[in-house]
Structure formats: structure tokens, C-alpha cells
PDB file of C-alpha atoms in Angstrom:
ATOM      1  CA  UNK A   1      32.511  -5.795   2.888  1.00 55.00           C
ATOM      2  CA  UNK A   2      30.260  -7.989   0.375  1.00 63.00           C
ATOM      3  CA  UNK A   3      30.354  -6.652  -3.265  1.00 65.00           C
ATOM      4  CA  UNK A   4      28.801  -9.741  -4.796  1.00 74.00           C
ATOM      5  CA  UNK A   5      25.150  -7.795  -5.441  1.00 91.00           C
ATOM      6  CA  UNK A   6      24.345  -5.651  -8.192  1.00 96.00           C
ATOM      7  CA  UNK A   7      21.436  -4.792  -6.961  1.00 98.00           C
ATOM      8  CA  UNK A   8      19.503  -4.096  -3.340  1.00 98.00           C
ATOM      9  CA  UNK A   9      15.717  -4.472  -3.312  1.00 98.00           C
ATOM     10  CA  UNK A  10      14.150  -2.738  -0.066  1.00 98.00           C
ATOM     11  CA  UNK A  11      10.568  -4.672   1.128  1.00 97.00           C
ATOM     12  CA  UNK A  12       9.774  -8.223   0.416  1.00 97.00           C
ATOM     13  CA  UNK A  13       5.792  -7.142  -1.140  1.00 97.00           C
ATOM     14  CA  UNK A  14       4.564  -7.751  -4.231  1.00 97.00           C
ATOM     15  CA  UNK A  15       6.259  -5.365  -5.660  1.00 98.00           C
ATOM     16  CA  UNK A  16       9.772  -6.599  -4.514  1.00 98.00           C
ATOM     17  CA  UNK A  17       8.867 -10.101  -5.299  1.00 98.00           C
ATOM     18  CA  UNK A  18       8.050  -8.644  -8.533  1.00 98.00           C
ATOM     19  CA  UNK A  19      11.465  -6.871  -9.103  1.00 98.00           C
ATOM     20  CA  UNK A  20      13.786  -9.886  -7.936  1.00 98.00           C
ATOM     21  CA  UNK A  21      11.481 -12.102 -10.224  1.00 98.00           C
ATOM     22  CA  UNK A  22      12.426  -9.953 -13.255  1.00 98.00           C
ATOM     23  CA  UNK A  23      16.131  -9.456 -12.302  1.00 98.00           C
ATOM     24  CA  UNK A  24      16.129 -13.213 -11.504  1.00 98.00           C
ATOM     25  CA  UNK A  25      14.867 -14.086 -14.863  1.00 98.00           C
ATOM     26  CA  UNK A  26      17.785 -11.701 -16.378  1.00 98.00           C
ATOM     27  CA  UNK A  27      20.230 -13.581 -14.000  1.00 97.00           C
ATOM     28  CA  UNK A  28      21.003 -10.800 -12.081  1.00 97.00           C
ATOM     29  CA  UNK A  29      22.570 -10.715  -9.070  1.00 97.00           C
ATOM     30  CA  UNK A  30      20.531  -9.377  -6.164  1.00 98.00           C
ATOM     31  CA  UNK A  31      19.853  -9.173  -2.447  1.00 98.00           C
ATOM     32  CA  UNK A  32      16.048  -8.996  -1.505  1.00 98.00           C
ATOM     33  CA  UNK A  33      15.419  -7.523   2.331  1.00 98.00           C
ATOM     34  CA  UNK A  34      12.576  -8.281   3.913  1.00 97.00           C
ATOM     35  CA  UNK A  35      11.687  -7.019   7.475  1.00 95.00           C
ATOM     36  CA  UNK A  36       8.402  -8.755   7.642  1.00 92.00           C
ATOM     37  CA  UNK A  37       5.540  -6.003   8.131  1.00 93.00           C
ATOM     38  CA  UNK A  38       3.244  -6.517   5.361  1.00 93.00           C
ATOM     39  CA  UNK A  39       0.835  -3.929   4.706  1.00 91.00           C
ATOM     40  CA  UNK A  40      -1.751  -6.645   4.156  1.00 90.00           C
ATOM     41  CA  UNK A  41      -1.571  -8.475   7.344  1.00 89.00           C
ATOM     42  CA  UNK A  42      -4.585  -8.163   9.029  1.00 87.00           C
ATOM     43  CA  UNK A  43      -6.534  -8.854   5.860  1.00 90.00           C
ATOM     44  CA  UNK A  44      -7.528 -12.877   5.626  1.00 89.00           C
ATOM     45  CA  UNK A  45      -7.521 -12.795   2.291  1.00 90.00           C
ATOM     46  CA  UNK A  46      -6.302 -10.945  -0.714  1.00 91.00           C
ATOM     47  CA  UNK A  47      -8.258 -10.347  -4.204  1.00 92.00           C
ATOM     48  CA  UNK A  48      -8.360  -8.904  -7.722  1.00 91.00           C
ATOM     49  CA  UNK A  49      -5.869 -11.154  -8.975  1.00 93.00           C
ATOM     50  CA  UNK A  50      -6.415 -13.687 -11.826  1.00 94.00           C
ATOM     51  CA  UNK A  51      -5.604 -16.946 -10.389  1.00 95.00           C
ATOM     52  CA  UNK A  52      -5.540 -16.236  -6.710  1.00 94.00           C
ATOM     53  CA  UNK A  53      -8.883 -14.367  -6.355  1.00 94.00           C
ATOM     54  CA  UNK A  54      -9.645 -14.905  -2.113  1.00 93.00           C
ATOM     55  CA  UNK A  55      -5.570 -16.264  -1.253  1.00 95.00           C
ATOM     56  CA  UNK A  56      -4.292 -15.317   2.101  1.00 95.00           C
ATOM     57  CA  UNK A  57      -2.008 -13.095   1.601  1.00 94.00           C
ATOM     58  CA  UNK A  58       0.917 -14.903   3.500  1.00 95.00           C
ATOM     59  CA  UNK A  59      -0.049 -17.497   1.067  1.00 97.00           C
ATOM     60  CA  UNK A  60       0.611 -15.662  -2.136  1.00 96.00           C
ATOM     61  CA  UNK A  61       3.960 -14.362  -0.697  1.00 96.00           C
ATOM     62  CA  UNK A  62       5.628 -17.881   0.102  1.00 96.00           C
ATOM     63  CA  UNK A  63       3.878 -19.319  -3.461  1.00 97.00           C
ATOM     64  CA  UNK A  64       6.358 -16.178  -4.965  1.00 97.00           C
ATOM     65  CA  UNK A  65       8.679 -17.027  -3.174  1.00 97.00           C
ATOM     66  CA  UNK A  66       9.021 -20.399  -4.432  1.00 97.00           C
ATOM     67  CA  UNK A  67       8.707 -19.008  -7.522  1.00 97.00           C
ATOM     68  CA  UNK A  68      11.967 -17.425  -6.981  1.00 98.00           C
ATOM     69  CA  UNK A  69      14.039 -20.493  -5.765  1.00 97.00           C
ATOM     70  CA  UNK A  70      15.427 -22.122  -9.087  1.00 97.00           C
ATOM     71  CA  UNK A  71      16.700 -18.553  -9.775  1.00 98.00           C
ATOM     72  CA  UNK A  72      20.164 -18.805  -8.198  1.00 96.00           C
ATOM     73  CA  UNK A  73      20.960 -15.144  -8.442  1.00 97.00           C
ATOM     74  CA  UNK A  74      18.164 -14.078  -5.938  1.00 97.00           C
ATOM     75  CA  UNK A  75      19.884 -14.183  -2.164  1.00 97.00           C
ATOM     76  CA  UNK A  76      16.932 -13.243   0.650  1.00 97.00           C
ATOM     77  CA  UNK A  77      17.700 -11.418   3.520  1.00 97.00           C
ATOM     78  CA  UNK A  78      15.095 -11.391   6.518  1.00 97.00           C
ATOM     79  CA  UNK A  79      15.684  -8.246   8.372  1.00 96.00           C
ATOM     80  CA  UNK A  80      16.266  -4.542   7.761  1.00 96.00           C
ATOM     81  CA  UNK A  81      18.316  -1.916   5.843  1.00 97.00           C
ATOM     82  CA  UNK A  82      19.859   0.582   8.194  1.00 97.00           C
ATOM     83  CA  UNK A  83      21.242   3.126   5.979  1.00 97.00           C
ATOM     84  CA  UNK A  84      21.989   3.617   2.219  1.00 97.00           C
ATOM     85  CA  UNK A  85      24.948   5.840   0.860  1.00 97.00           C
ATOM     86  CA  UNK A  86      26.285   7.025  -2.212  1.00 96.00           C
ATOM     87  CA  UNK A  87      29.660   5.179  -2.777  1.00 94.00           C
ATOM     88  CA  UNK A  88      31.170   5.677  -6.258  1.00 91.00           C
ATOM     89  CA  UNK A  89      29.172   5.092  -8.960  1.00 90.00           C
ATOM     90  CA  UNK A  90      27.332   2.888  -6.732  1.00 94.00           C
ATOM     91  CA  UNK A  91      25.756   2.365  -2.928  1.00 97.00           C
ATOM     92  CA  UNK A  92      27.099   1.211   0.357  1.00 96.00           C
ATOM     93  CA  UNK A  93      24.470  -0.368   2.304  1.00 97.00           C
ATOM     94  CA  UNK A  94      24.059  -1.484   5.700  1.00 97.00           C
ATOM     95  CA  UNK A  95      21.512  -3.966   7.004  1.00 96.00           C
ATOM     96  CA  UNK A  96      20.693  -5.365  10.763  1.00 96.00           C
ATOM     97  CA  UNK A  97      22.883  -8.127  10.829  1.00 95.00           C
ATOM     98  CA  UNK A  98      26.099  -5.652  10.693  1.00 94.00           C
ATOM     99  CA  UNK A  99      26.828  -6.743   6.966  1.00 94.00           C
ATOM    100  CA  UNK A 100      27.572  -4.022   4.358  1.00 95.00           C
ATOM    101  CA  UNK A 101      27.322  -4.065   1.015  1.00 94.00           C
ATOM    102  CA  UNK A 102      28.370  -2.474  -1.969  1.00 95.00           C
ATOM    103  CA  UNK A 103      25.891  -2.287  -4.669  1.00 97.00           C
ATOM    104  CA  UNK A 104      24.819  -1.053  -8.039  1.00 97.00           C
ATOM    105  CA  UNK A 105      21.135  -0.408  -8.505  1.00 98.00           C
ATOM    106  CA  UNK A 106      18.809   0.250  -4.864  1.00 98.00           C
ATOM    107  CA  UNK A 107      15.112  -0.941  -5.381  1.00 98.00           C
ATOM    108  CA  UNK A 108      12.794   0.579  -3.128  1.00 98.00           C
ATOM    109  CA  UNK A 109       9.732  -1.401  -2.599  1.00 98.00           C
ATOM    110  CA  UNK A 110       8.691  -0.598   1.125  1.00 97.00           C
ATOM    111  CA  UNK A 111       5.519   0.263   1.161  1.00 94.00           C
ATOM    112  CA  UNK A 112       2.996   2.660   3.182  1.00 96.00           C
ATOM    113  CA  UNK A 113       2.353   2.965   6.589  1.00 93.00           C
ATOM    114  CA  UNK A 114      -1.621   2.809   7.300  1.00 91.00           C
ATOM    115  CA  UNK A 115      -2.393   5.656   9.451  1.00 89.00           C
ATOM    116  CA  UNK A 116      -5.067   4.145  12.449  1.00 89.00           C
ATOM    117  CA  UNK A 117      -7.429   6.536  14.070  1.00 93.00           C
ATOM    118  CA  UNK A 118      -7.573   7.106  17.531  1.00 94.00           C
ATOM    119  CA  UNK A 119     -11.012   4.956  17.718  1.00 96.00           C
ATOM    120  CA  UNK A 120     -11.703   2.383  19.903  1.00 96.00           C
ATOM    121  CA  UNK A 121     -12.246  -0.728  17.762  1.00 96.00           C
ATOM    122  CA  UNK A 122     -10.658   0.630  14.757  1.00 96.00           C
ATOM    123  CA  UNK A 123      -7.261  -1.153  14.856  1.00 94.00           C
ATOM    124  CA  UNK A 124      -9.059  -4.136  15.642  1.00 95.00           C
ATOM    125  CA  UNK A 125     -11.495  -3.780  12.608  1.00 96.00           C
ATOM    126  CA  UNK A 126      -8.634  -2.974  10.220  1.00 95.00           C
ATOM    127  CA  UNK A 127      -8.842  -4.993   7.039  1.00 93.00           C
ATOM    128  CA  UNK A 128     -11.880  -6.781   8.495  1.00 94.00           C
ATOM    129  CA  UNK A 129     -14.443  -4.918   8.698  1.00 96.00           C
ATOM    130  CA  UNK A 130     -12.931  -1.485   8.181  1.00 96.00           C
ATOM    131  CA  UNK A 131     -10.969  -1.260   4.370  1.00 95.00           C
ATOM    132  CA  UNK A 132      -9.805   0.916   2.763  1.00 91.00           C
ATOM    133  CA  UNK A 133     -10.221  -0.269  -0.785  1.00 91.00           C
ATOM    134  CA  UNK A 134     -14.083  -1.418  -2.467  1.00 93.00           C
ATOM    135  CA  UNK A 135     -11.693  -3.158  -5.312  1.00 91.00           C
ATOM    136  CA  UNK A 136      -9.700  -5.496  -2.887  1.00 90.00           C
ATOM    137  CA  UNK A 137     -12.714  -5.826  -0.492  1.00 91.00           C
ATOM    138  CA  UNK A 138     -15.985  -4.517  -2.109  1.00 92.00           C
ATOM    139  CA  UNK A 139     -17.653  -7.663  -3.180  1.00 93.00           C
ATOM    140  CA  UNK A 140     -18.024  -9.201   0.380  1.00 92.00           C
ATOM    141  CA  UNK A 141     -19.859  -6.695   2.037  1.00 94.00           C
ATOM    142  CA  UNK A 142     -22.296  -5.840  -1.402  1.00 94.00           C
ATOM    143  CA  UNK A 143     -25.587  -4.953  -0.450  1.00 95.00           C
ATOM    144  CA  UNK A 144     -24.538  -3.984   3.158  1.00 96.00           C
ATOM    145  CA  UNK A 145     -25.205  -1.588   5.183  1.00 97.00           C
ATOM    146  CA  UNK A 146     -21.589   0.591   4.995  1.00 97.00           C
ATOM    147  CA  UNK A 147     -20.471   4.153   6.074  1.00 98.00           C
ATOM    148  CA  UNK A 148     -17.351   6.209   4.215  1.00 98.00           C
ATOM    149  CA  UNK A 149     -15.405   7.782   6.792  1.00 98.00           C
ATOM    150  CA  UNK A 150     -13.522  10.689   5.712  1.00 95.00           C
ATOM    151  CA  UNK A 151     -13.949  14.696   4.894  1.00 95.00           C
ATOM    152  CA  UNK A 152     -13.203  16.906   2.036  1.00 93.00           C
ATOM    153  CA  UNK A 153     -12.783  16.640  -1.734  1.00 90.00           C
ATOM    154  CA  UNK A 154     -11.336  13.174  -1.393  1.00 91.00           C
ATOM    155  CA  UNK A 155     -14.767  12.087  -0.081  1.00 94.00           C
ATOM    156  CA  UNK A 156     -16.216  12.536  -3.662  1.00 94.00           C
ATOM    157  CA  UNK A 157     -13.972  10.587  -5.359  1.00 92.00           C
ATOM    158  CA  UNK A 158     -14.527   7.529  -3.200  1.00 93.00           C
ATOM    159  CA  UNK A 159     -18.322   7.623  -2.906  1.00 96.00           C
ATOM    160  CA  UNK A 160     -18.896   6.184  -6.091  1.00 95.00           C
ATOM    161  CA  UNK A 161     -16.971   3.367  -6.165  1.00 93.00           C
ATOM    162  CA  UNK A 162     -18.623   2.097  -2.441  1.00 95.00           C
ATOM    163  CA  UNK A 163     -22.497   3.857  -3.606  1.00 95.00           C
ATOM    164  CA  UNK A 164     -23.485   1.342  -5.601  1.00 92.00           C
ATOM    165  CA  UNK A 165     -22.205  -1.541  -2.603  1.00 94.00           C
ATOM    166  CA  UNK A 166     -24.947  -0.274  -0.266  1.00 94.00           C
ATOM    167  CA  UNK A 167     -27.969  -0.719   0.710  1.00 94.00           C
ATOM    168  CA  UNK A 168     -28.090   2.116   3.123  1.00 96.00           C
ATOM    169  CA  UNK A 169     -24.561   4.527   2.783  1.00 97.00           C
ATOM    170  CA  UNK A 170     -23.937   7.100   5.566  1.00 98.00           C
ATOM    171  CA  UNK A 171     -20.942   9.643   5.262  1.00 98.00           C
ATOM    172  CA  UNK A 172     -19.191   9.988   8.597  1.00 98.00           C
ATOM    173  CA  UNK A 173     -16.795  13.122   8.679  1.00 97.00           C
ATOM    174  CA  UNK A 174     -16.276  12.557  12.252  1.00 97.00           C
ATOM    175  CA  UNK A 175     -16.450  16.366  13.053  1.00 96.00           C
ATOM    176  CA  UNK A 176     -17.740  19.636  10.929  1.00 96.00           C
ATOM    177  CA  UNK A 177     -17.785  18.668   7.344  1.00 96.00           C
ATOM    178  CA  UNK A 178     -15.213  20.152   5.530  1.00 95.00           C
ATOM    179  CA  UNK A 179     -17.207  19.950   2.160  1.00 95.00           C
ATOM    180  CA  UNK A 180     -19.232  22.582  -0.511  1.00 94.00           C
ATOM    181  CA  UNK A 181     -22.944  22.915  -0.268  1.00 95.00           C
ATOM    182  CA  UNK A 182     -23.387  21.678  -3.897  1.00 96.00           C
ATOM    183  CA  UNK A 183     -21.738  18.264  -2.492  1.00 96.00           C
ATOM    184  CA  UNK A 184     -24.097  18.589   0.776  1.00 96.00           C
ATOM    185  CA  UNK A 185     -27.179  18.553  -1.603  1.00 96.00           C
ATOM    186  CA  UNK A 186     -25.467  15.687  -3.989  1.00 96.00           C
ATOM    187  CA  UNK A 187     -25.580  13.505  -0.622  1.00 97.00           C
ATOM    188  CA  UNK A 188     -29.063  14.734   0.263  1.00 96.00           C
ATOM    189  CA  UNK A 189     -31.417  13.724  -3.443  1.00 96.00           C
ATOM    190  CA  UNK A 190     -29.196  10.541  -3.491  1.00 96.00           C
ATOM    191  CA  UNK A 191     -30.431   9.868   0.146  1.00 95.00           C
ATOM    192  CA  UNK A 192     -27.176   9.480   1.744  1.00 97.00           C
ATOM    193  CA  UNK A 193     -27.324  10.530   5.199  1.00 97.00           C
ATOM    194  CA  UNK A 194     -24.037  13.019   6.030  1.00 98.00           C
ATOM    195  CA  UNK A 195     -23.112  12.833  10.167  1.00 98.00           C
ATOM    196  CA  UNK A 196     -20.960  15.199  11.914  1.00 97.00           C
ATOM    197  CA  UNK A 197     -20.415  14.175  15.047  1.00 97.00           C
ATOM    198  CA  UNK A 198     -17.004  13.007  16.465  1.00 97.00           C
ATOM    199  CA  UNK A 199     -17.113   8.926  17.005  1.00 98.00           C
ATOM    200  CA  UNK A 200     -16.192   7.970  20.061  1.00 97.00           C
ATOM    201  CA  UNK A 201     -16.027   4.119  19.248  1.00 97.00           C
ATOM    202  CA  UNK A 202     -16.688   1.161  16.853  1.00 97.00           C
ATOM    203  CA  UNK A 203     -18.694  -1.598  18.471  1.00 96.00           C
ATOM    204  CA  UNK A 204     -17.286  -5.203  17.523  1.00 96.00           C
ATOM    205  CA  UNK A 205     -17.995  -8.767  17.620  1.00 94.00           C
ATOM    206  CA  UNK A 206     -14.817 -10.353  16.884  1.00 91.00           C
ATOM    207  CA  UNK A 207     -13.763  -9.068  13.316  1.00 91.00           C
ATOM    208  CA  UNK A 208     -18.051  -8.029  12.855  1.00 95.00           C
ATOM    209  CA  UNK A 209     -18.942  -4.341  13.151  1.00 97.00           C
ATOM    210  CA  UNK A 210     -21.947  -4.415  14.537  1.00 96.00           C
ATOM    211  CA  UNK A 211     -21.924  -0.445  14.911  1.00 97.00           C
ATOM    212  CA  UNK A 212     -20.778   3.344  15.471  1.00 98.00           C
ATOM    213  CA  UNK A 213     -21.099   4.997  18.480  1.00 97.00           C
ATOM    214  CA  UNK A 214     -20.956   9.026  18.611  1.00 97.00           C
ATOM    215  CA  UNK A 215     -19.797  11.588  21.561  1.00 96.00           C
ATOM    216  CA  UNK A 216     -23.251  12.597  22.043  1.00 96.00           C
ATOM    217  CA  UNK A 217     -24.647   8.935  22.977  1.00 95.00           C
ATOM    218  CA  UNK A 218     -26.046   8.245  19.465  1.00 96.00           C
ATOM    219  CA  UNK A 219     -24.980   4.736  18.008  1.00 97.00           C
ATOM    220  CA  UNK A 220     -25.348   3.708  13.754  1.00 97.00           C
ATOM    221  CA  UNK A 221     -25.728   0.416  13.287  1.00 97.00           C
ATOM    222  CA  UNK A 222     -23.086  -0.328  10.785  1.00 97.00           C
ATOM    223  CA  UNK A 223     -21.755  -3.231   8.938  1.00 97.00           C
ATOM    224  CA  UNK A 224     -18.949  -2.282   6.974  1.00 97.00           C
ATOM    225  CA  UNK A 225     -16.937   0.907   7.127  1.00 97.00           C
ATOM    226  CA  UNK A 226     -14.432   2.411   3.979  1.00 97.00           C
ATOM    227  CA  UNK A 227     -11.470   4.976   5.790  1.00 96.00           C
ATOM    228  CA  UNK A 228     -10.217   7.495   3.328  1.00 94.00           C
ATOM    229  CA  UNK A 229      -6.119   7.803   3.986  1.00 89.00           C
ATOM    230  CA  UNK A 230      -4.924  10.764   5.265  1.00 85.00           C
ATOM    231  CA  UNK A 231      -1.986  12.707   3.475  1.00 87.00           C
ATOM    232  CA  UNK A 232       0.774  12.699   2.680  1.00 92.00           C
ATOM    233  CA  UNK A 233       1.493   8.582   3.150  1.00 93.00           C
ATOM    234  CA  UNK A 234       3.967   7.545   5.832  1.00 94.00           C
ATOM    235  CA  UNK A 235       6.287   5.147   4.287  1.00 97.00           C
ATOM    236  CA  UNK A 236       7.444   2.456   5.969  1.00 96.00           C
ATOM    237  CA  UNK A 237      11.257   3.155   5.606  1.00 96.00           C
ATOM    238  CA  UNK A 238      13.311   6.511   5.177  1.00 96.00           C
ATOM    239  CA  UNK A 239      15.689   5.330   2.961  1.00 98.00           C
ATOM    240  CA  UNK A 240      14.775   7.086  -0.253  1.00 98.00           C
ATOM    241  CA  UNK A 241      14.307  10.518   1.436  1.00 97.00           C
ATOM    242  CA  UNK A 242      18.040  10.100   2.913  1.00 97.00           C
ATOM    243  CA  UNK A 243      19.238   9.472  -0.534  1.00 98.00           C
ATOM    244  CA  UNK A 244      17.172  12.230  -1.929  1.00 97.00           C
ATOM    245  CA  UNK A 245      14.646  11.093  -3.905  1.00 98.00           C
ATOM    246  CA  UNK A 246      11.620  13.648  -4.669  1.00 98.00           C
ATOM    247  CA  UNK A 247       8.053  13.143  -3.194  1.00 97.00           C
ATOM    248  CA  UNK A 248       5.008  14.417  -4.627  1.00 97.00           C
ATOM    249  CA  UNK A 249       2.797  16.196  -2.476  1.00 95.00           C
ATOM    250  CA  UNK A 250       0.996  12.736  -1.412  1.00 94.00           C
ATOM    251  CA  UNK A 251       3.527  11.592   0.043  1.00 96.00           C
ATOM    252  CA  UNK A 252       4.968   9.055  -2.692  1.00 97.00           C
ATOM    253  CA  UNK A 253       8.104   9.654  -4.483  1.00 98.00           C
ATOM    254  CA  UNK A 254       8.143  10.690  -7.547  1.00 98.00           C
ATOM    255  CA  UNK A 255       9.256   7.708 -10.632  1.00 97.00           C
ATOM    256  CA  UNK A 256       9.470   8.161 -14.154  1.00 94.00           C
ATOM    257  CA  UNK A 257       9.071   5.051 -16.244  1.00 87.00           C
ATOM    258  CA  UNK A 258       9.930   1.596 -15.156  1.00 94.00           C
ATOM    259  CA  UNK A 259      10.487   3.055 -11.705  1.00 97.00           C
ATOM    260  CA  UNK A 260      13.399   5.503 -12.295  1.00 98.00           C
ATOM    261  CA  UNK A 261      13.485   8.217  -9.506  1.00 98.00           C
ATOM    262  CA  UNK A 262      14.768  11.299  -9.136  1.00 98.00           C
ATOM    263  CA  UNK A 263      18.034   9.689  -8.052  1.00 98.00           C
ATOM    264  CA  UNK A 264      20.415   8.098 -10.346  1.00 97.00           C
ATOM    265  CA  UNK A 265      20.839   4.211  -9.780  1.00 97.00           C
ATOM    266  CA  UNK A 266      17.366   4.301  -7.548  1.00 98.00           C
ATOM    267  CA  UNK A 267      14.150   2.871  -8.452  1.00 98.00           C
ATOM    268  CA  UNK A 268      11.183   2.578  -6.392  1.00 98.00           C
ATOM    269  CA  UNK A 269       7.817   0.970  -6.984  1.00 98.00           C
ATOM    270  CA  UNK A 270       5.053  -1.047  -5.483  1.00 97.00           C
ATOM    271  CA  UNK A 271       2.509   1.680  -3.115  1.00 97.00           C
ATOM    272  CA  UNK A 272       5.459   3.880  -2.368  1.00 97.00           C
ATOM    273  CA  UNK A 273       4.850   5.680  -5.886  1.00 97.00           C
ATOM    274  CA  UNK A 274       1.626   5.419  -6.769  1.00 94.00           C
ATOM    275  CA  UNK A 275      -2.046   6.024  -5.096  1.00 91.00           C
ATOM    276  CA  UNK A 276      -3.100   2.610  -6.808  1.00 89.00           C
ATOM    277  CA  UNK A 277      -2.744   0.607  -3.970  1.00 91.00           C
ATOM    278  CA  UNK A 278      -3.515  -3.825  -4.847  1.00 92.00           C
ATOM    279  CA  UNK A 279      -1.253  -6.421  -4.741  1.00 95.00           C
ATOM    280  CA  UNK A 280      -2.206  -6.594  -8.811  1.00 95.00           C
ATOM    281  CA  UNK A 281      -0.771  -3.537  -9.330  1.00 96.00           C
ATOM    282  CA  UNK A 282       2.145  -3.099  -6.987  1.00 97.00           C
ATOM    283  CA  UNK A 283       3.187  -6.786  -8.408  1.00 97.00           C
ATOM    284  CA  UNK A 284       3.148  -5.220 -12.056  1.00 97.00           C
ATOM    285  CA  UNK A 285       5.094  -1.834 -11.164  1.00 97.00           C
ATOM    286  CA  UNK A 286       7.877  -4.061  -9.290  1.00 98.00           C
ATOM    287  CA  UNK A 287       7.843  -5.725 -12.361  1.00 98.00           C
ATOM    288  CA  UNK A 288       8.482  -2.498 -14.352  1.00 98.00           C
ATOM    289  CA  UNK A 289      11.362  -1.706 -11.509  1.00 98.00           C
ATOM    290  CA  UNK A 290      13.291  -4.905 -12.185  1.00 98.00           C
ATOM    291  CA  UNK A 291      12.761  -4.498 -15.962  1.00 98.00           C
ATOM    292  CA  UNK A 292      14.422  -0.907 -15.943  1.00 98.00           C
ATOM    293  CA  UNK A 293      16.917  -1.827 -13.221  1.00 98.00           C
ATOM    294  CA  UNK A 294      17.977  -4.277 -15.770  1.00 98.00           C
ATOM    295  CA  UNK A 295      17.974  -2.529 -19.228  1.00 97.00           C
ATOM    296  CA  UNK A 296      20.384   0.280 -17.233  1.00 96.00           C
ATOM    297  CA  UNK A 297      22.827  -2.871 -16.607  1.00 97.00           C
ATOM    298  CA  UNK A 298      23.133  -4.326 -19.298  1.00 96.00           C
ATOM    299  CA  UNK A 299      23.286  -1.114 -20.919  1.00 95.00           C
ATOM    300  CA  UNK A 300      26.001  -0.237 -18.844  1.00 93.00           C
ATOM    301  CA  UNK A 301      27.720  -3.805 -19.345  1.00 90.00           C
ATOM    302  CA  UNK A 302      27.564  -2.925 -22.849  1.00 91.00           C
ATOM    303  CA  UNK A 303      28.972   0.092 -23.409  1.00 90.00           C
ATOM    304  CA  UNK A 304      31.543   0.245 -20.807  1.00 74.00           C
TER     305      UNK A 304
END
């Protein structure tokens, strides 16, 4: 049994990066897991952050890494957490080697699971020619010819941000649109085509859609493609259900600030909590985590 960590920090993103970077900076004693499934990985690059605008994302992780190295209190751990239980006043965790440890403060920053469609060609477009985000991928398909694939009210507040990228936007609902006839006549005077047949593929060259074909034989020529998520998330790890903290009814758990959940001594951040989903942003609320992860031990060192 290891009790040498105060704290456990689930998911080696941004956000965790983030967190250990704070707690590091505190001197804090902590254990960083990392199991290696980025959410990013099929992207080639990563953007919206000042600096590292167009990095590869396995870049930007081993540059914070580095980062991390002079802090001495930061211990990495490349595999996964098996279980987390209440022990005390703290946790007993388990992780893949067969280690346990007993630890103050849990972390998580696992993110989301990206849900792929049963398409042909749409796992292999993922993050390359089909995105889900205009901000992390918007500017290099401006002035293309793109289709936003989705159905329902969440279609309206995603047309928007990818109307003014097109030259020519189609809305694919990929079966009977589920939306009201005031929205079907918003799509019609702004010229946006709305198609409800069911796709049967996405043609590809490489990482280049070239186009969308239909169940009824029809094909869209088609250069870039934004997927609305479908809810609630998946998240990539269990761990803060089995401990019992709260979800919202997206699918992320619920955090007050700086991370807190509803669980005493468990903090989550990063896209597990939020439906802002960049590497910006899940960077900044990691860095939140660590900062209230820290204020509740030294508060706790304190007045003991």
C-alpha cells in the first residue's frame, strides 16, 4: 500500500496536465494516470491557443509535459485506474499495475467518448474532414462547400457558427427532420438546402471528403462535414459515477467552482463537465481543479 500521494489525477489531457501543473507549482504531492486515448488523436493539429495555434496535438502534450519535470512532486503513471473507494477521510485507489494507493483529493480529468456513426467513411474522416467543432477547425475549410449533420433543436445552435464558413451549407438530418416549420422556412430564405434521406456512406480520398452518398442512389458533393454529438456524453472512465458524483442531463457531471463535485474530496474538470469542448478551455478548468484541490489542503493543513 503507497500513501505517499495526496492527490490522484484521472486522464493525462489538458486538463490533467493543467491540474498537476497547478498542484506542482504548490508542491503538492500527486500521481497523474494516463491511459493514453486522447480525444484529439486523429486530429493533425490542434488550434485556438495563443502560442501553439496549428501544434500537433501529441506535440503540445509532451511540451507540458516537460513543463512538468523540474516539479518533483508530480509522479506519472502510464496506464489505468481500476477502481476508486472511499477510505477514511480519504480514497483507496487501484490502478493496472496492481499498486494501490491511498489518497486525499481524486481529480477527474478523463474526458468524452466521441460517439461514431454507423457510416462508412465516417471513422476514417473523423477530425479530418468530419469535426465537430468550427472554433478548433473552422478556419481551414472557410469558404467550402460543408454540410451540418445532425437533427433537432441542437441543429440551430450550431448553424451559425459553421453559416458564415460556407459557400454552399446543406443540413443533413440523415432521416425525417425532427425540427419546427418556422426553422424549415429559416433554412429555406437563407438558401440552405435541408436533406432527409438516410446516408449510406461518405466517399473519401485519403483524409479528403470528396462526397455524401444517400440510400436512394443520390450523392452531395461535399467537402467538409460538422457532426452534432449525441446525448448524454459517454465518458471515457466510470470512476466518478461509482463514487457518486451527479451528472447533468448531458451527460457531464455536475462541478461547482474550481471543479468541486457533488462528492467531497472529488474534483473533475477538462470536457467531462462542461459542453465547451478545446484544449484552451479544458487546460484552464484543470487549472481551476488543481487550484481548488489545493486551497482545500492547505486549508485542511491549516486548521487541523
Amino acid at each position: 500500500m503507497n500513501s505517499e500521494h495526496e492527490v490522484l489525477i484521472i486522464g493525462g489531457g489538458p486538463a490533467g496536465l493543467s491540474a498537476a501543473l497547478a498542484l506542482g507549482r504548490m508542491s503538492r504531492n500527486a500521481l497523474l494516470c494516463d491511459d493514453s486515448r486522447p480525444r484529439n488523436a486523429a486530429s493533425s493539429h490542434l488550434n485556438n491557443f495563443p502560442t501553439r495555434d496549428g501544434i500537433h496535438p501529441a506535440e503540445w502534450r509532451n511540451l507540458a509535459r516537460k513543463d512538468l519535470e523540474k516539479y518533483n512532486t508530480i509522479r506519472f503513471f502510464e496506464g489505468s485506474v481500476l477502481s476508486v473507494v472511499r477510505s477514511g477521510s480519504g480514497f483507496l485507489a487501484k490502478v493496472s499495475s496492481g499498486e494501490s494507493f491511498i489518497i486525499k483529493k481524486i481529480i477527474l480529468a478523463y474526458g468524452v467518448v466521441d460517439k461514431s456513426l454507423p457510416i462508412q467513411g465516417f471513422q476514417e474522416l473523423w477530425g479530418k474532414s468530419i469535426f465537430h467543432c468550427p472554433y478548433c477547425h473552422g478556419f481551414e475549410v472557410r469558404g467550402s462547400k460543408i454540410a451540418l449533420l445532425g437533427n433537432g433543436e441542437m441543429l440551430f445552435h450550431m448553424l451559425p457558427l459553421i453559416y458564415d464558413l460556407a459557400t454552399d451549407l446543406v443540413v443533413l438530418t440523415n432521416g425525417k427532420a425532427e425540427i419546427k416549420e418556422e426553422q424549415k422556412d429559416l433554412l429555406k430564405r437563407k438558401n440552405i438546402r435541408l436533406i432527409e434521406e438516410k446516408i449510406l456512406s461518405f466517399a473519401h480520398e485519403g483524409e479528403k471528403l470528396k462526397s455524401v452518398t444517400f440510400e436512394n442512389g443520390e450523392e452531395l458533393e461535399r467537402e467538409a462535414i460538422y457532426a452534432l454529438p449525441s446525448f448524454p456524453f459517454k465518458l471515457k472512465s466510470q470512476i466518478g459515477e461509482e463514487l457518486g458524483c451527479e451528472k447533468d442531463q448531458f451527460g457531464f457531471y455536475k462541478v461547482a467552482e474550481r471543479g468541486k463535485t457533488t462528492i467531497e474530496g472529488v474534483f473533475a474538470c477538462g470536457d467531462n463537465s462542461s459542453p465547451a469542448h478545446s484544449v484552451l478551455l479544458a487546460a484552464a478548468s484543470g487549472g481551476m481543479a488543481g487550484a481548488g484541490v489545493v486551497h482545500e489542503l492547505l486549508n485542511e493543513k491549516l486548521f487541523a
